[in-house]
Amino acid sequence: MVDIHCHILPGLDDGADNIEESLRMARLAVDGGTRAIIATPHCNIPDSFENYFGRDYADIFNAFKENLRAEDIPLKIYPGHEIFSSENIGALIKKRRLLTLAGSDYPLVEFGFTEAAESVYEKLRMLVAEGLTPIVAHPERYAFVAEDDFAPYRLKALGCLLQINKGSLKGNFGREAYTASGYILENELADFVASDAHSPYMRTPYLADAYELISEAHSRDYADLLLKTNPAAVIQNKKIN
Ligand SMILES: [Fe+2]
């Protein structure tokens, strides 16, 4: 499997606190059948996690990669960001201050949980107009999606792809996110399931349970698409239908 959303880099955001935690997360991911992770620290959040790409990010990323090699952990790691939405994301990506996933045309974008639908749609429209294909991080967690059955269809019609969190499928983010994630999956609107892992203790990068859950509730083909085929296509910057 390939995990396209994981806060595995140490000390950059509210994910792994230190390299030991990052390595425990990496081992857990491998135990659950994950072979590659795109590191997605929060960024572009004013007065909080700004994390624009630069020497700090590069040094931490390279050191982690070197640690994986030294510890013989068979996990590939790619750079990325979970980009908090603003109106200038496109320009910041062009300047390489914000990273798309693994250098692809797919930026992973998150929004405020109670942001108004029209504001979200407008920002996404701007990104699509720049030739990018936004992947909406955990749409099931946003109020405008949980409250409106048309919202996931609107997001897809704009040209976006949808990434569901493993934890939402298990009810870890409350009833609304659980119901919305089920609705998105049942209607075949989901494109990815990812861990959105923040630690080796809670919200972990272990994905085997999510794979089994989708296989049983839907089909093995759907689990393969969401956790293997589509995430691998992102790394190769291939088109996703
Ligand atoms: Fe995240």
Coordinates of N, CA, C and O in Angstrom, one line a residue, residues 59-229:
D59 N 16.4 19.3 5.4 CA 17.3 18.6 6.4 C 16.6 17.5 7.1 O 17.1 16.4 7.3
I60 N 15.4 17.8 7.6 CA 14.6 16.8 8.4 C 14.2 15.6 7.5 O 14.4 14.5 7.9
F61 N 13.8 15.9 6.3 CA 13.4 14.9 5.4 C 14.6 14.0 5.1 O 14.5 12.7 5.1
N62 N 15.7 14.6 4.7 CA 16.9 13.8 4.3 C 17.4 13.0 5.5 O 17.8 11.8 5.3
A63 N 17.4 13.5 6.7 CA 17.8 12.8 7.9 C 16.9 11.6 8.2 O 17.4 10.5 8.5
F64 N 15.6 11.8 8.0 CA 14.7 10.7 8.2 C 14.9 9.6 7.2 O 15.0 8.4 7.6
K65 N 15.1 10.0 6.0 CA 15.4 9.0 4.9 C 16.7 8.2 5.2 O 16.7 7.0 5.1
E66 N 17.7 8.9 5.7 CA 18.9 8.2 6.1 C 18.7 7.3 7.3 O 19.3 6.2 7.3
N67 N 17.9 7.7 8.2 CA 17.6 6.8 9.4 C 16.8 5.5 8.9 O 17.1 4.5 9.5
L68 N 15.9 5.7 8.0 CA 15.2 4.5 7.5 C 16.2 3.5 6.9 O 16.1 2.3 7.1
R69 N 17.1 4.1 6.1 CA 18.1 3.2 5.5 C 19.0 2.5 6.5 O 19.2 1.3 6.5
A70 N 19.5 3.3 7.5 CA 20.4 2.8 8.5 C 19.7 1.7 9.4 O 20.3 0.8 9.8
E71 N 18.4 1.9 9.6 CA 17.6 0.9 10.4 C 17.0 -0.2 9.6 O 16.3 -1.1 10.1
D72 N 17.3 -0.2 8.3 CA 16.9 -1.3 7.4 C 15.3 -1.4 7.4 O 14.8 -2.5 7.3
I73 N 14.7 -0.3 7.4 CA 13.2 -0.3 7.3 C 12.8 -0.2 5.9 O 13.1 0.8 5.2
P74 N 12.1 -1.2 5.3 CA 11.8 -1.1 3.9 C 10.6 -0.2 3.5 O 9.5 -0.7 3.2
L75 N 10.8 1.0 3.7 CA 9.7 2.0 3.4 C 10.3 3.1 2.6 O 11.3 3.8 3.0
K76 N 9.6 3.4 1.5 CA 10.0 4.6 0.7 C 9.3 5.8 1.2 O 8.2 5.7 1.6
I77 N 10.0 6.9 1.2 CA 9.5 8.2 1.7 C 9.6 9.2 0.6 O 10.6 9.3 -0.1
Y78 N 8.5 10.0 0.4 CA 8.4 11.1 -0.6 C 8.0 12.3 0.1 O 7.3 12.3 1.1
P79 N 8.5 13.5 -0.4 CA 8.1 14.8 0.2 C 6.7 15.3 -0.2 O 6.3 15.0 -1.3
G80 N 6.1 16.0 0.7 CA 4.8 16.6 0.4 C 4.4 17.5 1.5 O 5.2 17.8 2.4
H81 N 3.2 18.1 1.4 CA 2.7 19.0 2.4 C 1.2 18.7 2.5 O 0.5 18.3 1.5
E82 N 0.6 18.9 3.7 CA -0.9 19.0 3.8 C -1.1 20.6 3.8 O -0.8 21.2 4.8
I83 N -1.6 21.1 2.8 CA -1.6 22.6 2.6 C -3.0 23.1 3.1 O -4.0 22.8 2.6
F84 N -2.9 24.0 4.1 CA -4.1 24.7 4.6 C -4.5 25.7 3.6 O -3.6 26.5 3.1
S85 N -5.7 25.7 3.2 CA -6.2 26.5 2.1 C -6.0 28.0 2.3 O -6.3 28.5 3.4
S86 N -5.6 28.7 1.2 CA -5.7 30.1 1.2 C -5.8 30.4 -0.3 O -5.7 29.5 -1.2
E87 N -5.9 31.7 -0.6 CA -6.2 32.0 -2.0 C -4.9 32.1 -2.9 O -5.0 32.2 -4.1
N88 N -3.7 32.0 -2.3 CA -2.5 32.1 -3.0 C -1.7 30.8 -3.1 O -0.5 30.8 -3.3
I89 N -2.4 29.7 -2.9 CA -1.7 28.4 -2.9 C -1.0 28.1 -4.2 O 0.2 27.7 -4.2
G90 N -1.7 28.4 -5.3 CA -1.1 28.1 -6.6 C 0.2 28.9 -6.8 O 1.2 28.3 -7.3
A91 N 0.3 30.1 -6.4 CA 1.5 30.9 -6.6 C 2.6 30.3 -5.7 O 3.8 30.3 -6.1
L92 N 2.2 29.9 -4.5 CA 3.2 29.4 -3.5 C 3.8 28.0 -4.0 O 4.9 27.7 -3.8
I93 N 2.9 27.3 -4.7 CA 3.4 26.0 -5.2 C 4.4 26.3 -6.4 O 5.4 25.7 -6.5
K94 N 4.0 27.3 -7.2 CA 4.9 27.6 -8.3 C 6.3 28.1 -7.8 O 7.3 27.8 -8.4
K95 N 6.3 28.8 -6.7 CA 7.6 29.3 -6.1 C 8.3 28.1 -5.3 O 9.3 28.4 -4.7
R96 N 7.6 27.0 -5.3 CA 8.2 25.8 -4.5 C 8.3 26.1 -3.0 O 9.1 25.6 -2.3
R97 N 7.4 27.0 -2.5 CA 7.3 27.2 -1.1 C 6.4 26.2 -0.5 O 6.5 25.9 0.7
L98 N 5.4 25.7 -1.3 CA 4.5 24.7 -0.9 C 4.7 23.5 -1.8 O 4.9 23.7 -3.0
L99 N 4.6 22.3 -1.3 CA 4.9 21.1 -2.1 C 3.6 20.4 -2.4 O 2.8 20.2 -1.6
T100 N 3.6 19.9 -3.6 CA 2.5 19.0 -4.0 C 3.0 17.6 -3.5 O 4.0 17.5 -2.9
L101 N 2.1 16.6 -3.7 CA 2.5 15.2 -3.3 C 3.6 14.6 -4.2 O 3.3 14.5 -5.4
A102 N 4.7 14.3 -3.6 CA 5.8 13.7 -4.4 C 6.1 14.3 -5.7 O 6.4 13.7 -6.7
G103 N 6.0 15.7 -5.7 CA 6.4 16.4 -6.9 C 5.4 16.3 -8.1 O 5.7 16.6 -9.2
S104 N 4.2 15.7 -7.8 CA 3.2 15.5 -8.8 C 2.4 16.8 -9.1 O 2.7 17.9 -8.5
D105 N 1.3 16.7 -9.9 CA 0.4 17.8 -10.0 C -0.8 17.7 -9.0 O -1.8 18.3 -9.2
Y106 N -0.6 16.9 -8.0 CA -1.7 16.7 -7.0 C -1.3 17.3 -5.7 O -0.5 16.7 -4.9
P107 N -1.8 18.5 -5.3 CA -1.6 19.0 -4.0 C -2.7 18.5 -3.0 O -3.8 18.3 -3.4
L108 N -2.3 18.2 -1.8 CA -3.2 17.7 -0.8 C -3.6 19.0 0.0 O -2.8 19.7 0.6
V109 N -4.9 19.3 0.0 CA -5.4 20.5 0.6 C -6.4 20.3 1.7 O -7.3 19.4 1.6
E110 N -6.2 21.0 2.8 CA -7.2 20.9 3.9 C -7.8 22.3 4.1 O -7.3 23.3 3.7
F111 N -9.0 22.3 4.8 CA -9.8 23.5 5.1 C -10.1 23.6 6.5 O -10.0 22.6 7.3
G112 N -10.6 24.8 7.0 CA -11.1 24.9 8.3 C -12.4 24.0 8.4 O -13.1 23.9 7.4
F113 N -12.6 23.4 9.6 CA -13.7 22.4 9.6 C -15.1 23.0 9.4 O -16.0 22.3 9.0
T114 N -15.2 24.3 9.7 CA -16.5 25.0 9.5 C -16.5 26.0 8.4 O -17.4 26.8 8.3
E115 N -15.5 25.9 7.5 CA -15.4 26.9 6.4 C -16.6 26.7 5.5 O -17.1 25.6 5.3
A116 N -17.1 27.9 5.0 CA -18.3 27.8 4.2 C -18.0 27.1 2.8 O -16.9 27.3 2.3
A117 N -19.0 26.4 2.3 CA -18.9 25.6 1.1 C -18.4 26.5 0.0 O -17.4 26.1 -0.8
E118 N -19.0 27.7 -0.2 CA -18.6 28.5 -1.4 C -17.2 28.9 -1.4 O -16.5 29.1 -2.4
S119 N -16.7 29.2 -0.2 CA -15.3 29.6 0.0 C -14.4 28.5 -0.4 O -13.3 28.7 -1.1
V120 N -14.7 27.3 0.0 CA -13.9 26.1 -0.3 C -13.9 25.9 -1.8 O -12.9 25.7 -2.5
Y121 N -15.1 25.9 -2.4 CA -15.3 25.7 -3.9 C -14.4 26.7 -4.7 O -13.8 26.4 -5.7
E122 N -14.5 28.0 -4.2 CA -13.8 29.0 -4.9 C -12.2 28.8 -4.9 O -11.6 28.9 -5.9
K123 N -11.7 28.4 -3.8 CA -10.3 28.2 -3.7 C -9.9 27.0 -4.5 O -8.8 27.0 -5.1
L124 N -10.7 25.9 -4.5 CA -10.4 24.8 -5.3 C -10.5 25.1 -6.8 O -9.6 24.6 -7.6
R125 N -11.5 25.9 -7.2 CA -11.6 26.3 -8.6 C -10.3 27.0 -9.1 O -9.8 26.8 -10.2
M126 N -9.7 27.8 -8.2 CA -8.5 28.6 -8.5 C -7.4 27.6 -8.8 O -6.5 27.8 -9.7
L127 N -7.3 26.6 -8.0 CA -6.2 25.6 -8.1 C -6.4 24.8 -9.4 O -5.4 24.5 -10.1
V128 N -7.6 24.4 -9.7 CA -7.9 23.6 -10.9 C -7.5 24.5 -12.1 O -6.9 24.0 -13.1
A129 N -7.8 25.8 -12.0 CA -7.5 26.7 -13.1 C -6.0 26.8 -13.4 O -5.5 27.2 -14.4
E130 N -5.2 26.5 -12.3 CA -3.7 26.5 -12.5 C -3.2 25.2 -13.1 O -2.0 25.0 -13.1
G131 N -4.1 24.3 -13.4 CA -3.7 23.0 -14.0 C -3.4 21.9 -13.0 O -2.8 20.9 -13.3
L132 N -3.7 22.2 -11.7 CA -3.5 21.2 -10.7 C -4.7 20.4 -10.4 O -5.8 20.9 -10.7
T133 N -4.6 19.2 -9.8 CA -5.7 18.4 -9.4 C -5.7 18.3 -7.9 O -4.9 17.5 -7.4
P134 N -6.5 19.1 -7.2 CA -6.4 19.1 -5.8 C -7.0 17.8 -5.2 O -8.0 17.3 -5.7
I135 N -6.3 17.3 -4.2 CA -6.9 16.2 -3.4 C -7.4 16.8 -2.1 O -6.6 17.3 -1.4
V136 N -8.7 16.6 -1.9 CA -9.3 17.2 -0.7 C -9.0 16.2 0.5 O -9.4 15.1 0.4
A137 N -8.3 16.7 1.5 CA -8.0 15.9 2.7 C -9.3 15.7 3.5 O -9.9 16.7 3.7
H138 N -9.5 14.5 3.9 CA -10.7 14.1 4.8 C -11.9 15.0 4.6 O -12.4 15.7 5.5
P139 N -12.6 15.0 3.4 CA -13.8 15.8 3.2 C -14.9 15.4 4.2 O -15.7 16.3 4.6
E140 N -14.9 14.2 4.7 CA -15.9 13.8 5.6 C -15.9 14.5 6.9 O -16.9 14.5 7.7
R141 N -14.8 15.2 7.2 CA -14.7 15.9 8.5 C -15.2 17.3 8.4 O -15.2 18.0 9.4
Y142 N -15.5 17.8 7.2 CA -15.9 19.2 7.1 C -17.5 19.3 7.3 O -18.2 18.5 6.7
A143 N -17.9 20.3 8.0 CA -19.3 20.5 8.2 C -20.1 20.6 6.9 O -21.2 20.0 6.8
F144 N -19.6 21.3 5.9 CA -20.3 21.6 4.7 C -20.6 20.3 3.9 O -21.5 20.1 3.2
V145 N -19.7 19.3 4.1 CA -19.8 18.0 3.5 C -20.8 17.1 4.3 O -21.7 16.5 3.7
A146 N -20.6 17.1 5.6 CA -21.5 16.3 6.4 C -22.9 16.7 6.4 O -23.8 15.9 6.5
E147 N -23.1 18.0 6.1 CA -24.5 18.5 6.1 C -25.2 18.5 4.7 O -26.4 18.8 4.6
D148 N -24.5 18.2 3.7 CA -25.0 18.3 2.3 C -24.6 17.1 1.4 O -23.4 17.0 1.1
D149 N -25.6 16.3 1.1 CA -25.3 15.1 0.3 C -24.7 15.5 -1.1 O -24.1 14.7 -1.8
F150 N -25.0 16.7 -1.6 CA -24.5 17.1 -2.9 C -23.1 17.6 -2.9 O -22.4 17.6 -3.9
A151 N -22.6 17.9 -1.7 CA -21.2 18.5 -1.6 C -20.1 17.6 -2.2 O -19.3 18.1 -3.0
P152 N -20.1 16.3 -1.9 CA -19.0 15.5 -2.5 C -19.1 15.4 -4.0 O -18.1 15.4 -4.7
Y153 N -20.3 15.5 -4.5 CA -20.5 15.5 -6.0 C -20.0 16.8 -6.5 O -19.4 16.9 -7.6
R154 N -20.3 17.9 -5.8 CA -19.8 19.2 -6.3 C -18.2 19.2 -6.3 O -17.6 19.7 -7.3
L155 N -17.6 18.7 -5.3 CA -16.2 18.6 -5.2 C -15.6 17.8 -6.4 O -14.6 18.3 -7.0
K156 N -16.2 16.7 -6.7 CA -15.8 15.9 -7.8 C -16.0 16.6 -9.2 O -15.1 16.6 -10.1
A157 N -17.1 17.3 -9.3 CA -17.4 18.0 -10.5 C -16.4 19.2 -10.8 O -16.2 19.5 -11.9
L158 N -15.9 19.7 -9.7 CA -14.9 20.8 -9.9 C -13.6 20.2 -10.4 O -12.7 21.0 -10.8
G159 N -13.4 18.9 -10.3 CA -12.2 18.3 -10.8 C -11.2 17.9 -9.6 O -10.1 17.6 -9.9
C160 N -11.8 17.8 -8.4 CA -11.0 17.4 -7.3 C -11.1 15.9 -7.0 O -12.0 15.2 -7.5
L161 N -10.2 15.4 -6.3 CA -10.2 14.0 -5.8 C -10.4 14.0 -4.3 O -10.0 15.0 -3.6
L162 N -11.0 12.9 -3.8 CA -11.3 12.9 -2.3 C -10.5 11.8 -1.6 O -10.5 10.7 -2.0
Q163 N -9.9 12.2 -0.5 CA -9.2 11.3 0.4 C -9.8 11.1 1.7 O -9.9 12.1 2.5
I164 N -10.3 9.9 2.0 CA -11.0 9.6 3.3 C -9.9 9.2 4.3 O -8.9 8.5 4.0
N165 N -10.1 9.6 5.6 CA -9.2 9.1 6.7 C -9.6 7.8 7.2 O -10.8 7.5 7.4
K166 N -8.6 7.0 7.4 CA -8.8 5.6 8.0 C -9.7 5.8 9.3 O -10.6 5.0 9.5
G167 N -9.3 6.8 10.1 CA -10.0 6.9 11.4 C -11.5 7.2 11.3 O -12.3 6.8 12.1
S168 N -11.9 7.9 10.2 CA -13.3 8.2 10.0 C -14.1 7.0 9.8 O -15.2 6.9 10.2
L169 N -13.5 6.0 9.1 CA -14.2 4.7 8.8 C -14.5 4.0 10.1 O -15.4 3.2 10.1
K170 N -13.7 4.2 11.1 CA -13.8 3.5 12.3 C -14.6 4.3 13.4 O -14.7 3.9 14.5
G171 N -15.0 5.5 13.0 CA -15.8 6.3 13.9 C -15.0 7.1 14.9 O -15.5 7.7 15.9
N172 N -13.7 7.2 14.6 CA -12.8 8.0 15.6 C -12.9 9.5 15.5 O -12.4 10.2 16.4
F173 N -13.6 10.0 14.5 CA -13.8 11.5 14.4 C -15.2 11.9 14.6 O -15.7 12.9 14.1
G174 N -16.0 11.0 15.2 CA -17.4 11.3 15.5 C -18.4 10.8 14.5 O -18.0 10.3 13.5
R175 N -19.7 10.8 14.9 CA -20.7 10.2 14.1 C -20.9 10.9 12.7 O -21.1 10.2 11.7
E176 N -20.7 12.2 12.7 CA -20.9 12.9 11.4 C -19.9 12.5 10.4 O -20.2 12.2 9.2
A177 N -18.6 12.4 10.8 CA -17.5 12.0 9.9 C -17.7 10.6 9.5 O -17.4 10.2 8.3
Y178 N -18.1 9.8 10.4 CA -18.3 8.3 10.2 C -19.4 8.1 9.1 O -19.2 7.4 8.1
T179 N -20.5 8.8 9.3 CA -21.6 8.7 8.3 C -21.2 9.3 7.0 O -21.5 8.7 5.9
A180 N -20.6 10.4 7.0 CA -20.2 11.1 5.7 C -19.2 10.2 4.9 O -19.2 10.0 3.7
S181 N -18.2 9.6 5.7 CA -17.2 8.7 5.0 C -17.9 7.5 4.4 O -17.6 7.1 3.3
G182 N -18.9 7.0 5.1 CA -19.7 5.8 4.6 C -20.4 6.2 3.3 O -20.4 5.4 2.3
Y183 N -21.0 7.4 3.3 CA -21.8 7.9 2.2 C -20.9 8.1 1.0 O -21.2 7.6 -0.2
I184 N -19.7 8.7 1.2 CA -18.8 8.9 0.1 C -18.2 7.6 -0.5 O -18.1 7.4 -1.7
L185 N -18.0 6.6 0.4 CA -17.5 5.3 -0.1 C -18.6 4.6 -0.9 O -18.4 4.1 -2.0
E186 N -19.8 4.5 -0.3 CA -20.9 3.8 -0.9 C -21.2 4.3 -2.3 O -21.6 3.6 -3.2
N187 N -21.1 5.6 -2.5 CA -21.4 6.2 -3.8 C -20.2 6.3 -4.7 O -20.3 7.0 -5.7
E188 N -19.2 5.6 -4.3 CA -18.0 5.5 -5.1 C -17.4 6.8 -5.5 O -17.0 7.1 -6.7
L189 N -17.4 7.7 -4.6 CA -16.9 9.1 -4.8 C -15.5 9.2 -4.2 O -14.8 10.2 -4.4
A190 N -15.1 8.2 -3.4 CA -13.7 8.2 -2.8 C -12.7 7.8 -3.8 O -12.9 7.0 -4.7
D191 N -11.5 8.5 -3.7 CA -10.4 8.2 -4.5 C -9.2 7.6 -3.8 O -8.4 6.9 -4.3
F192 N -9.1 7.9 -2.5 CA -8.0 7.4 -1.6 C -8.5 7.2 -0.2 O -9.4 8.0 0.3
V193 N -7.9 6.3 0.5 CA -8.0 6.2 1.9 C -6.6 6.3 2.4 O -5.7 5.7 1.8
A194 N -6.3 7.2 3.4 CA -5.0 7.3 3.9 C -5.0 7.4 5.5 O -6.1 7.5 6.0
S195 N -3.9 7.3 6.1 CA -3.9 7.2 7.5 C -4.1 8.5 8.2 O -4.7 8.6 9.3
D196 N -3.6 9.6 7.7 CA -3.5 10.9 8.4 C -2.9 10.7 9.8 O -3.4 11.2 10.7
A197 N -1.9 9.8 9.8 CA -1.3 9.4 11.1 C -0.5 10.6 11.7 O 0.1 11.3 11.0
H198 N -0.6 10.7 13.1 CA 0.1 11.7 13.8 C 1.1 11.1 14.8 O 1.8 11.9 15.4
S199 N 1.0 9.8 15.1 CA 1.9 9.2 16.1 C 1.9 7.7 16.0 O 1.1 7.1 15.3
P200 N 2.8 7.1 16.7 CA 2.8 5.6 16.7 C 1.8 5.0 17.8 O 1.7 3.8 17.9
Y201 N 1.0 5.9 18.5 CA 0.2 5.4 19.6 C -1.3 5.5 19.2 O -2.1 4.6 19.3
M202 N -1.7 6.7 18.9 CA -3.1 7.0 18.4 C -3.0 7.5 17.0 O -2.0 8.1 16.7
R203 N -4.0 7.4 16.2 CA -3.9 7.9 14.8 C -2.6 7.4 14.2 O -1.8 8.2 13.8
T204 N -2.5 6.1 14.1 CA -1.3 5.5 13.6 C -1.3 5.3 12.1 O -2.3 5.3 11.5
P205 N -0.1 5.0 11.5 CA -0.1 4.7 10.1 C -0.3 3.3 9.7 O -0.1 2.9 8.5
Y206 N -0.8 2.4 10.6 CA -1.1 1.0 10.3 C -2.4 1.0 9.4 O -3.5 1.4 9.8
L207 N -2.3 0.5 8.2 CA -3.4 0.6 7.3 C -4.1 -0.8 7.0 O -5.1 -0.8 6.3
A208 N -3.5 -1.9 7.5 CA -4.1 -3.2 7.2 C -5.6 -3.3 7.6 O -6.4 -3.9 6.9
D209 N -5.9 -2.7 8.7 CA -7.3 -2.7 9.2 C -8.3 -2.0 8.3 O -9.4 -2.4 8.0
A210 N -7.8 -0.8 7.7 CA -8.6 -0.1 6.8 C -8.8 -0.9 5.5 O -9.9 -0.9 5.0
Y211 N -7.8 -1.5 5.1 CA -7.9 -2.4 3.9 C -8.9 -3.5 4.0 O -9.7 -3.7 3.2
E212 N -8.8 -4.2 5.2 CA -9.8 -5.2 5.5 C -11.2 -4.7 5.6 O -12.1 -5.3 5.0
L213 N -11.3 -3.6 6.3 CA -12.7 -3.0 6.4 C -13.3 -2.7 5.1 O -14.5 -3.0 4.9
I214 N -12.6 -2.1 4.2 CA -13.2 -1.7 2.9 C -13.4 -3.0 2.0 O -14.4 -3.1 1.4
S215 N -12.5 -4.0 2.2 CA -12.7 -5.2 1.4 C -14.0 -5.9 1.8 O -14.7 -6.4 1.0
E216 N -14.2 -5.9 3.2 CA -15.4 -6.6 3.7 C -16.7 -5.8 3.4 O -17.7 -6.3 3.0
A217 N -16.7 -4.5 3.6 CA -17.9 -3.7 3.5 C -18.2 -3.4 2.0 O -19.3 -3.2 1.7
H218 N -17.2 -3.4 1.2 CA -17.4 -3.1 -0.3 C -16.8 -4.2 -1.1 O -17.5 -5.2 -1.3
S219 N -15.5 -4.1 -1.5 CA -14.9 -5.2 -2.3 C -13.4 -5.0 -2.2 O -12.9 -3.9 -1.9
R220 N -12.7 -6.1 -2.5 CA -11.3 -6.0 -2.5 C -10.8 -5.1 -3.6 O -9.8 -4.4 -3.4
D221 N -11.5 -5.1 -4.7 CA -11.1 -4.2 -5.8 C -11.1 -2.8 -5.4 O -10.2 -2.0 -5.8
Y222 N -12.1 -2.4 -4.6 CA -12.3 -1.0 -4.2 C -11.2 -0.7 -3.2 O -10.5 0.4 -3.3
A223 N -10.9 -1.6 -2.3 CA -9.8 -1.4 -1.4 C -8.4 -1.3 -2.1 O -7.6 -0.4 -1.8
D224 N -8.2 -2.1 -3.1 CA -7.0 -2.0 -3.9 C -6.9 -0.6 -4.6 O -5.9 0.0 -4.6
L225 N -8.0 -0.1 -5.2 CA -8.1 1.1 -5.8 C -7.7 2.3 -4.9 O -6.9 3.2 -5.2
L226 N -8.3 2.3 -3.7 CA -8.2 3.4 -2.7 C -6.8 3.4 -2.0 O -6.3 4.5 -1.6
L227 N -6.3 2.2 -1.8 CA -5.1 2.1 -0.9 C -3.8 1.8 -1.7 O -2.7 1.9 -1.2
K228 N -4.0 1.3 -3.0 CA -2.8 0.9 -3.7 C -2.7 1.6 -5.1 O -1.8 2.4 -5.3
T229 N -3.7 1.4 -6.0 CA -3.6 1.8 -7.3 C -3.6 3.4 -7.4 O -2.7 3.9 -8.1

